mmCIF file of C-alpha atoms in Angstrom:
data_model
loop_
_atom_site.group_PDB
_atom_site.id
_atom_site.type_symbol
_atom_site.label_atom_id
_atom_site.label_comp_id
_atom_site.label_asym_id
_atom_site.label_seq_id
_atom_site.Cartn_x
_atom_site.Cartn_y
_atom_site.Cartn_z
ATOM 1 C CA MET A 219 180.451 102.034 99.806
ATOM 2 C CA PRO A 220 179.610 98.331 99.791
ATOM 3 C CA ILE A 221 176.845 95.951 101.491
ATOM 4 C CA LYS A 222 177.791 93.238 104.027
ATOM 5 C CA ILE A 223 175.727 90.284 103.662
ATOM 6 C CA PRO A 224 176.773 86.629 104.237
ATOM 7 C CA ASP A 225 179.818 84.980 101.898
ATOM 8 C CA SER A 226 177.496 81.870 101.033
ATOM 9 C CA LEU A 227 174.467 84.167 100.352
ATOM 10 C CA PRO A 228 172.999 83.592 96.653
ATOM 11 C CA ALA A 229 172.411 87.203 96.371
ATOM 12 C CA ARG A 230 176.186 87.776 96.558
ATOM 13 C CA ARG A 231 176.957 86.269 93.088
ATOM 14 C CA PHE A 232 173.962 88.080 91.346
ATOM 15 C CA LEU A 233 174.965 91.268 92.718
ATOM 16 C CA LYS A 234 178.791 91.072 92.287
ATOM 17 C CA ASP A 235 177.938 90.278 88.617
ATOM 18 C CA GLU A 236 176.009 93.301 88.487
ATOM 19 C CA GLY A 237 179.053 95.394 89.466
ATOM 20 C CA VAL A 238 177.480 96.097 93.404
ATOM 21 C CA ILE A 239 180.336 96.289 95.679
ATOM 22 C CA VAL A 240 179.622 93.366 97.854
ATOM 23 C CA MET A 241 181.995 93.328 101.262
ATOM 24 C CA ARG A 242 183.225 90.021 102.481
ATOM 25 C CA GLU A 243 182.346 89.472 106.416
ATOM 26 C CA ALA A 244 185.830 89.356 107.265
ATOM 27 C CA ASP A 245 186.678 92.760 105.713
ATOM 28 C CA ALA A 246 183.857 94.228 107.102
ATOM 29 C CA ILE A 247 184.959 93.358 110.338
ATOM 30 C CA ARG A 248 188.363 94.721 109.949
ATOM 31 C CA GLN A 249 187.020 98.276 109.152
ATOM 32 C CA ASP A 250 186.897 100.875 111.908
ATOM 33 C CA ILE A 251 183.353 102.041 111.049
ATOM 34 C CA ARG A 252 180.079 101.474 111.906
ATOM 35 C CA PRO A 253 177.754 100.582 109.277
ATOM 36 C CA MET A 254 174.230 101.571 108.938
ATOM 37 C CA ARG A 255 172.220 97.970 110.379
ATOM 38 C CA ILE A 256 169.417 97.466 108.270
ATOM 39 C CA GLY A 257 167.083 94.515 109.005
ATOM 40 C CA LEU A 258 164.628 92.748 106.266
ATOM 41 C CA LEU A 259 161.712 90.706 107.373
ATOM 42 C CA ASN A 260 161.049 89.140 104.087
ATOM 43 C CA LEU A 261 157.565 87.943 103.660
ATOM 44 C CA MET A 262 157.741 87.281 99.945
ATOM 45 C CA PRO A 263 157.406 83.768 98.548
ATOM 46 C CA ASN A 264 160.627 83.928 96.348
ATOM 47 C CA LYS A 265 162.828 84.982 99.447
ATOM 48 C CA ILE A 266 165.940 84.834 97.547
ATOM 49 C CA LYS A 267 164.654 86.907 94.716
ATOM 50 C CA THR A 268 163.140 89.382 96.903
ATOM 51 C CA GLU A 269 166.381 89.810 99.082
ATOM 52 C CA THR A 270 168.705 90.046 95.870
ATOM 53 C CA GLN A 271 166.319 92.764 94.835
ATOM 54 C CA ILE A 272 166.390 94.623 98.210
ATOM 55 C CA ALA A 273 170.289 94.130 98.474
ATOM 56 C CA ARG A 274 171.020 95.434 94.994
ATOM 57 C CA LEU A 275 169.238 98.780 96.269
ATOM 58 C CA LEU A 276 170.812 99.174 99.473
ATOM 59 C CA GLY A 277 174.211 98.271 98.317
ATOM 60 C CA ALA A 278 173.872 100.726 95.748
ATOM 61 C CA THR A 279 174.053 103.683 98.185
ATOM 62 C CA PRO A 280 177.241 105.583 99.161
ATOM 63 C CA LEU A 281 177.127 104.337 102.828
ATOM 64 C CA GLN A 282 178.172 100.821 104.197
ATOM 65 C CA VAL A 283 175.198 98.645 105.007
ATOM 66 C CA GLU A 284 174.775 95.520 107.064
ATOM 67 C CA LEU A 285 171.995 93.432 106.050
ATOM 68 C CA THR A 286 170.219 91.147 108.519
ATOM 69 C CA LEU A 287 167.709 88.673 107.129
ATOM 70 C CA VAL A 288 164.728 88.207 109.349
ATOM 71 C CA ARG A 289 161.902 85.930 109.289
ATOM 72 C CA MET A 290 158.748 85.204 111.295
ATOM 73 C CA THR A 291 159.262 82.838 114.086
ATOM 74 C CA ASP A 292 157.273 80.082 113.897
ATOM 75 C CA HIS A 293 156.045 80.413 110.158
ATOM 76 C CA VAL A 294 157.485 77.878 107.715
ATOM 77 C CA PRO A 295 157.647 79.270 104.189
ATOM 78 C CA ARG A 296 156.462 76.878 101.600
ATOM 79 C CA ASN A 297 158.689 78.223 98.601
ATOM 80 C CA THR A 298 162.217 78.530 100.327
ATOM 81 C CA PRO A 299 164.473 75.737 100.960
ATOM 82 C CA SER A 300 164.789 75.191 104.829
ATOM 83 C CA ASP A 301 168.205 74.816 104.500
ATOM 84 C CA HIS A 302 168.500 78.362 103.109
ATOM 85 C CA MET A 303 166.438 79.724 105.467
ATOM 86 C CA GLU A 304 168.231 78.119 108.359
ATOM 87 C CA ALA A 305 171.490 79.389 107.182
ATOM 88 C CA PHE A 306 170.926 82.915 106.513
ATOM 89 C CA TYR A 307 167.528 84.245 108.359
ATOM 90 C CA ARG A 308 167.192 84.573 112.024
ATOM 91 C CA PRO A 309 163.686 84.279 113.504
ATOM 92 C CA TRP A 310 162.439 87.629 115.096
ATOM 93 C CA SER A 311 162.281 86.275 118.413
ATOM 94 C CA ALA A 312 166.072 86.007 118.061
ATOM 95 C CA ILE A 313 166.420 89.734 117.309
ATOM 96 C CA ARG A 314 163.870 91.372 119.231
ATOM 97 C CA ASP A 315 166.496 92.828 121.801
ATOM 98 C CA GLU A 316 168.575 94.344 119.285
ATOM 99 C CA LYS A 317 168.481 97.670 117.693
ATOM 100 C CA PHE A 318 168.526 98.912 113.983
ATOM 101 C CA ASP A 319 169.027 101.856 112.087
ATOM 102 C CA GLY A 320 166.341 101.004 109.672
ATOM 103 C CA PHE A 321 163.942 97.861 109.260
ATOM 104 C CA ILE A 322 162.204 96.978 105.894
ATOM 105 C CA ILE A 323 159.206 94.827 105.556
ATOM 106 C CA THR A 324 158.049 93.265 102.196
ATOM 107 C CA GLY A 325 154.955 92.466 100.929
ATOM 108 C CA ALA A 326 153.229 89.024 101.200
ATOM 109 C CA PRO A 327 150.755 86.779 99.211
ATOM 110 C CA VAL A 328 147.883 86.985 101.757
ATOM 111 C CA GLU A 329 146.493 90.384 100.784
ATOM 112 C CA LYS A 330 143.088 88.983 100.092
ATOM 113 C CA GLN A 331 142.851 87.457 103.853
ATOM 114 C CA PRO A 332 141.807 89.487 106.802
ATOM 115 C CA PHE A 333 144.301 90.683 108.634
ATOM 116 C CA MET A 334 143.558 88.761 111.919
ATOM 117 C CA GLU A 335 143.155 85.593 109.957
ATOM 118 C CA VAL A 336 146.707 85.895 108.775
ATOM 119 C CA ARG A 337 148.637 83.136 110.608
ATOM 120 C CA TYR A 338 151.298 85.223 111.878
ATOM 121 C CA TRP A 339 149.384 88.606 112.411
ATOM 122 C CA ARG A 340 149.724 88.340 116.164
ATOM 123 C CA GLU A 341 153.576 88.347 115.955
ATOM 124 C CA LEU A 342 153.601 90.676 113.012
ATOM 125 C CA SER A 343 151.694 93.226 115.412
ATOM 126 C CA GLU A 344 154.401 93.080 117.977
ATOM 127 C CA VAL A 345 156.880 93.694 115.402
ATOM 128 C CA PHE A 346 155.469 96.703 114.249
ATOM 129 C CA ASP A 347 155.070 97.820 118.063
ATOM 130 C CA TRP A 348 158.798 96.816 118.341
ATOM 131 C CA THR A 349 159.806 99.056 115.742
ATOM 132 C CA GLN A 350 158.727 102.137 117.546
ATOM 133 C CA THR A 351 161.382 101.371 120.472
ATOM 134 C CA HIS A 352 164.000 99.440 118.618
ATOM 135 C CA VAL A 353 164.089 100.862 114.878
ATOM 136 C CA HIS A 354 164.947 104.255 114.195
ATOM 137 C CA SER A 355 163.296 104.254 110.688
ATOM 138 C CA SER A 356 161.297 101.754 109.077
ATOM 139 C CA PHE A 357 160.198 100.972 105.254
ATOM 140 C CA MET A 358 157.184 98.931 104.437
ATOM 141 C CA ILE A 359 156.328 97.511 101.142
ATOM 142 C CA CYS A 360 152.714 96.565 99.549
ATOM 143 C CA TRP A 361 150.863 94.433 102.058
ATOM 144 C CA ALA A 362 153.179 95.155 104.939
ATOM 145 C CA ALA A 363 152.160 98.925 104.395
ATOM 146 C CA GLN A 364 148.673 98.092 104.140
ATOM 147 C CA ALA A 365 149.056 95.993 107.334
ATOM 148 C CA ALA A 366 151.000 98.703 109.292
ATOM 149 C CA VAL A 367 148.604 101.615 108.552
ATOM 150 C CA HIS A 368 145.610 99.175 109.720
ATOM 151 C CA HIS A 369 147.366 98.368 112.913
ATOM 152 C CA PHE A 370 148.532 102.055 113.814
ATOM 153 C CA HIS A 371 145.761 103.910 112.095
ATOM 154 C CA GLY A 372 142.631 101.538 111.600
ATOM 155 C CA MET A 373 142.911 101.947 107.954
ATOM 156 C CA LYS A 374 140.487 99.617 106.012
ATOM 157 C CA LYS A 375 141.955 97.302 103.196
ATOM 158 C CA HIS A 376 139.660 97.213 100.289
ATOM 159 C CA LEU A 377 139.216 94.399 98.044
ATOM 160 C CA LEU A 378 139.295 95.493 94.370
ATOM 161 C CA ASP A 379 137.233 94.375 91.578
ATOM 162 C CA SER A 380 140.014 93.432 89.414
ATOM 163 C CA LYS A 381 143.953 93.217 90.455
ATOM 164 C CA ILE A 382 145.926 96.289 89.695
ATOM 165 C CA PHE A 383 148.572 94.921 87.430
ATOM 166 C CA GLY A 384 151.198 96.680 85.587
ATOM 167 C CA VAL A 385 153.364 99.695 85.351
ATOM 168 C CA TYR A 386 151.508 102.778 86.551
ATOM 169 C CA ARG A 387 152.508 106.428 86.374
ATOM 170 C CA GLN A 388 152.495 108.315 89.864
ATOM 171 C CA LYS A 389 152.373 111.911 90.250
ATOM 172 C CA ASN A 390 155.093 113.394 92.828
ATOM 173 C CA LEU A 391 153.163 115.273 95.315
ATOM 174 C CA ALA A 392 155.886 116.545 97.632
ATOM 175 C CA PRO A 393 158.908 117.226 95.828
ATOM 176 C CA ALA A 394 160.663 118.793 98.749
ATOM 177 C CA SER A 395 160.368 115.456 100.902
ATOM 178 C CA PRO A 396 163.845 114.331 101.766
ATOM 179 C CA TYR A 397 162.643 110.835 100.297
ATOM 180 C CA LEU A 398 161.448 112.063 96.970
ATOM 181 C CA ARG A 399 164.614 114.336 96.416
ATOM 182 C CA GLY A 400 165.635 114.159 92.563
ATOM 183 C CA PHE A 401 162.462 112.532 91.687
ATOM 184 C CA SER A 402 160.554 113.406 88.643
ATOM 185 C CA ASP A 403 157.171 115.284 88.444
ATOM 186 C CA ASP A 404 155.811 112.003 87.612
ATOM 187 C CA PHE A 405 157.354 108.395 87.704
ATOM 188 C CA CYS A 406 156.655 104.769 86.929
ATOM 189 C CA VAL A 407 156.217 102.191 89.444
ATOM 190 C CA PRO A 408 155.169 98.199 89.271
ATOM 191 C CA VAL A 409 152.030 97.715 90.808
ATOM 192 C CA SER A 410 150.434 94.051 91.443
ATOM 193 C CA ARG A 411 147.851 93.623 94.132
ATOM 194 C CA TRP A 412 143.893 92.772 94.733
ATOM 195 C CA THR A 413 143.304 95.186 97.348
ATOM 196 C CA GLU A 414 144.043 99.066 98.524
ATOM 197 C CA VAL A 415 144.099 101.413 100.952
ATOM 198 C CA ARG A 416 142.381 104.676 100.182
ATOM 199 C CA ARG A 417 143.129 108.358 100.729
ATOM 200 C CA ASP A 418 139.540 109.071 101.958
ATOM 201 C CA ASP A 419 140.168 106.962 105.131
ATOM 202 C CA ILE A 420 143.374 108.738 106.141
ATOM 203 C CA LEU A 421 141.906 111.002 109.352
ATOM 204 C CA ASP A 422 142.956 114.133 109.809
ATOM 205 C CA ASN A 423 144.664 113.408 113.400
ATOM 206 C CA THR A 424 147.081 110.552 111.886
ATOM 207 C CA GLY A 425 149.919 112.809 110.789
ATOM 208 C CA LEU A 426 150.102 110.850 107.561
ATOM 209 C CA SER A 427 151.294 112.691 104.572
ATOM 210 C CA VAL A 428 150.501 111.695 100.919
ATOM 211 C CA LEU A 429 154.148 111.764 98.949
ATOM 212 C CA ALA A 430 153.049 110.108 95.734
ATOM 213 C CA GLU A 431 149.766 108.509 93.969
ATOM 214 C CA SER A 432 148.105 107.712 90.890
ATOM 215 C CA GLU A 433 144.453 108.350 89.559
ATOM 216 C CA ALA A 434 144.920 105.000 88.181
ATOM 217 C CA SER A 435 146.285 102.930 91.060
ATOM 218 C CA GLY A 436 145.670 105.092 94.038
ATOM 219 C CA LEU A 437 147.826 105.742 96.997
ATOM 220 C CA CYS A 438 151.563 104.898 96.221
ATOM 221 C CA LEU A 439 153.750 106.725 98.900
ATOM 222 C CA LEU A 440 153.014 107.512 102.381
ATOM 223 C CA HIS A 441 154.955 109.052 105.269
ATOM 224 C CA ASP A 442 154.093 108.659 108.820
ATOM 225 C CA ALA A 443 156.391 111.324 110.381
ATOM 226 C CA ASP A 444 155.569 110.692 113.989
ATOM 227 C CA ARG A 445 156.022 107.096 113.607
ATOM 228 C CA ARG A 446 159.236 107.224 111.346
ATOM 229 C CA MET A 447 157.848 104.992 108.693
ATOM 230 C CA LEU A 448 157.560 105.217 104.978
ATOM 231 C CA HIS A 449 154.841 103.167 103.238
ATOM 232 C CA MET A 450 155.353 102.086 99.584
ATOM 233 C CA PHE A 451 152.091 100.516 98.297
ATOM 234 C CA ASN A 452 153.734 98.953 95.011
ATOM 235 C CA HIS A 453 156.850 97.358 94.019
ATOM 236 C CA LEU A 454 160.014 99.755 92.901
ATOM 237 C CA GLU A 455 162.194 96.881 94.190
ATOM 238 C CA TYR A 456 160.844 94.645 91.364
ATOM 239 C CA ASP A 457 163.225 93.309 88.438
ATOM 240 C CA THR A 458 162.568 93.976 85.028
ATOM 241 C CA GLU A 459 161.190 90.661 84.353
ATOM 242 C CA THR A 460 159.031 90.216 87.614
ATOM 243 C CA LEU A 461 155.355 91.334 86.281
ATOM 244 C CA GLY A 462 156.141 89.090 83.147
ATOM 245 C CA GLU A 463 156.821 85.994 85.482
ATOM 246 C CA GLU A 464 153.889 86.955 87.247
ATOM 247 C CA TYR A 465 151.849 87.036 84.293
ATOM 248 C CA THR A 466 153.015 83.812 83.066
ATOM 249 C CA ARG A 467 152.315 81.998 86.554
ATOM 250 C CA ASP A 468 148.734 83.425 86.580
ATOM 251 C CA GLY A 469 148.122 81.777 83.364
ATOM 252 C CA GLY A 470 148.610 84.990 80.707
ATOM 253 C CA THR A 471 145.075 85.960 81.760
ATOM 254 C CA GLN A 472 145.812 89.580 82.379
ATOM 255 C CA ILE A 473 148.328 91.450 80.741
ATOM 256 C CA PRO A 474 150.103 93.972 82.964
ATOM 257 C CA VAL A 475 149.384 97.414 81.891
ATOM 258 C CA ASN A 476 152.110 99.710 80.350
ATOM 259 C CA TYR A 477 154.637 97.078 80.741
ATOM 260 C CA PHE A 478 154.935 94.963 77.195
ATOM 261 C CA PRO A 479 155.903 97.194 74.355
ATOM 262 C CA ASP A 480 152.333 97.921 72.439
ATOM 263 C CA ASP A 481 150.758 95.452 75.126
ATOM 264 C CA ASP A 482 152.287 92.645 73.104
ATOM 265 C CA PRO A 483 153.748 89.732 75.583
ATOM 266 C CA SER A 484 156.003 88.448 72.766
ATOM 267 C CA GLN A 485 158.146 91.458 72.964
ATOM 268 C CA PRO A 486 160.805 91.772 76.342
ATOM 269 C CA PRO A 487 159.530 94.587 78.453
ATOM 270 C CA GLU A 488 161.421 97.810 79.220
ATOM 271 C CA ASN A 489 162.233 98.975 82.746
ATOM 272 C CA ARG A 490 161.042 102.564 83.418
ATOM 273 C CA TRP A 491 161.585 102.424 87.185
ATOM 274 C CA ARG A 492 164.974 101.500 88.327
ATOM 275 C CA SER A 493 166.477 104.910 88.534
ATOM 276 C CA HIS A 494 163.699 105.824 90.842
ATOM 277 C CA ALA A 495 163.782 102.676 92.763
ATOM 278 C CA HIS A 496 167.651 103.576 93.524
ATOM 279 C CA LEU A 497 166.548 107.021 94.486
ATOM 280 C CA LEU A 498 163.979 106.130 96.932
ATOM 281 C CA PHE A 499 165.954 103.708 98.633
ATOM 282 C CA GLY A 500 169.204 105.957 98.623
ATOM 283 C CA ASN A 501 167.060 108.645 100.122
ATOM 284 C CA TRP A 502 165.611 106.756 102.626
ATOM 285 C CA ILE A 503 169.179 105.153 103.816
ATOM 286 C CA ASN A 504 170.606 108.784 103.514
ATOM 287 C CA ASP A 505 168.036 110.305 105.655
ATOM 288 C CA ALA A 506 168.204 107.610 108.229
ATOM 289 C CA TYR A 507 172.005 108.244 108.289
ATOM 290 C CA GLN A 508 171.644 111.906 108.815
ATOM 291 C CA THR A 509 169.367 111.297 111.786
ATOM 292 C CA THR A 510 169.997 107.814 113.940
ATOM 293 C CA PRO A 511 172.056 107.866 116.720
ATOM 294 C CA PHE A 512 175.818 107.131 116.397
ATOM 295 C CA ASP A 513 175.116 104.526 119.364
ATOM 296 C CA LEU A 514 172.783 102.067 118.254
ATOM 297 C CA ASP A 515 171.468 101.785 122.222
ATOM 298 C CA GLU A 516 170.208 105.215 121.760
ATOM 299 C CA ILE A 517 167.719 104.269 119.371
ATOM 300 C CA GLY A 518 164.383 104.529 120.839
ATOM 301 C CA ARG A 519 165.494 107.090 123.338
ATOM 302 C CA GLN A 520 166.063 109.978 121.133
ATOM 303 C CA PRO A 521 164.589 112.985 122.200
ATOM 304 C CA GLU A 522 162.496 114.613 119.534
ATOM 305 C CA ASN A 523 164.295 117.385 116.981
ATOM 306 C CA GLN A 524 167.648 116.223 117.723
ATOM 307 C CA PRO A 525 169.187 114.328 115.167
ATOM 308 C CA GLN A 526 172.701 112.868 115.387
ATOM 309 C CA GLN A 527 174.637 111.807 112.139
ATOM 310 C CA VAL A 528 176.434 108.608 112.072
ATOM 311 C CA ALA A 529 180.011 108.984 111.517
ATOM 312 C CA ALA A 530 183.066 106.827 111.118
ATOM 313 C CA LYS A 531 185.259 106.342 114.519
ATOM 314 C CA GLY A 532 188.553 107.701 114.668
#
């Protein structure tokens, strides 16, 4: 099934060139079906690249997805043209009364700052609380995952002595989890961060379960079942070239681990995580589909342990 995104969004051309089925807005309106409504709060600097990466993974699932691009209300991004933001993004204040089957929040280039010093921290804290009443299932990525477990569970963010940078093997600790269905016993994930949250800081009464981690790069994937939140501390959504672009941007001072063949930056990198990226996003979408109410208004009111499957009308 296709993904519905604005007709003039740059991601549309990239995805169509890759063979991803992208639905025109006019065609979506004619179909007698309720699509999965997914919001993307995009905090990454290169918003066009990130929205394409996420849309690619959502568009590969077998369900019809309607993607809504969201921004912080008063924060003005410096790396994305203002006309793009105006045309395609809605401020959170404009969608806070709406309901979503799923909501994704990305990483952000603020990880070295204390949470309280981030300019939009107060509003982001409101967004986190809002997901508990207006979103059926949430997916936090990298810094957003760190921020969410700090907000809900008081977990600390630890500054590392050096940047964890490269492609690291992660151990599958929960093969029976619906989110890791089809995953290998271990799998590769791109990592790029200066900070971490630690397993030792997880308290017994939080309800958090570790789904995947690495001895070298630490926690990878946490599930917060009570809050219907999935926390990915790394970047399965990255393109093949993303770590290489970061390497160049940073002046070539730190070669990403296990990324270039023989650690030789003159060699093109090989993507060893693409299939697991599709699996994780597909599993997340499928789990939300199996449990979200058909009536969006019922999100936040649903009794515990009474899942309702989304289905086409008619």
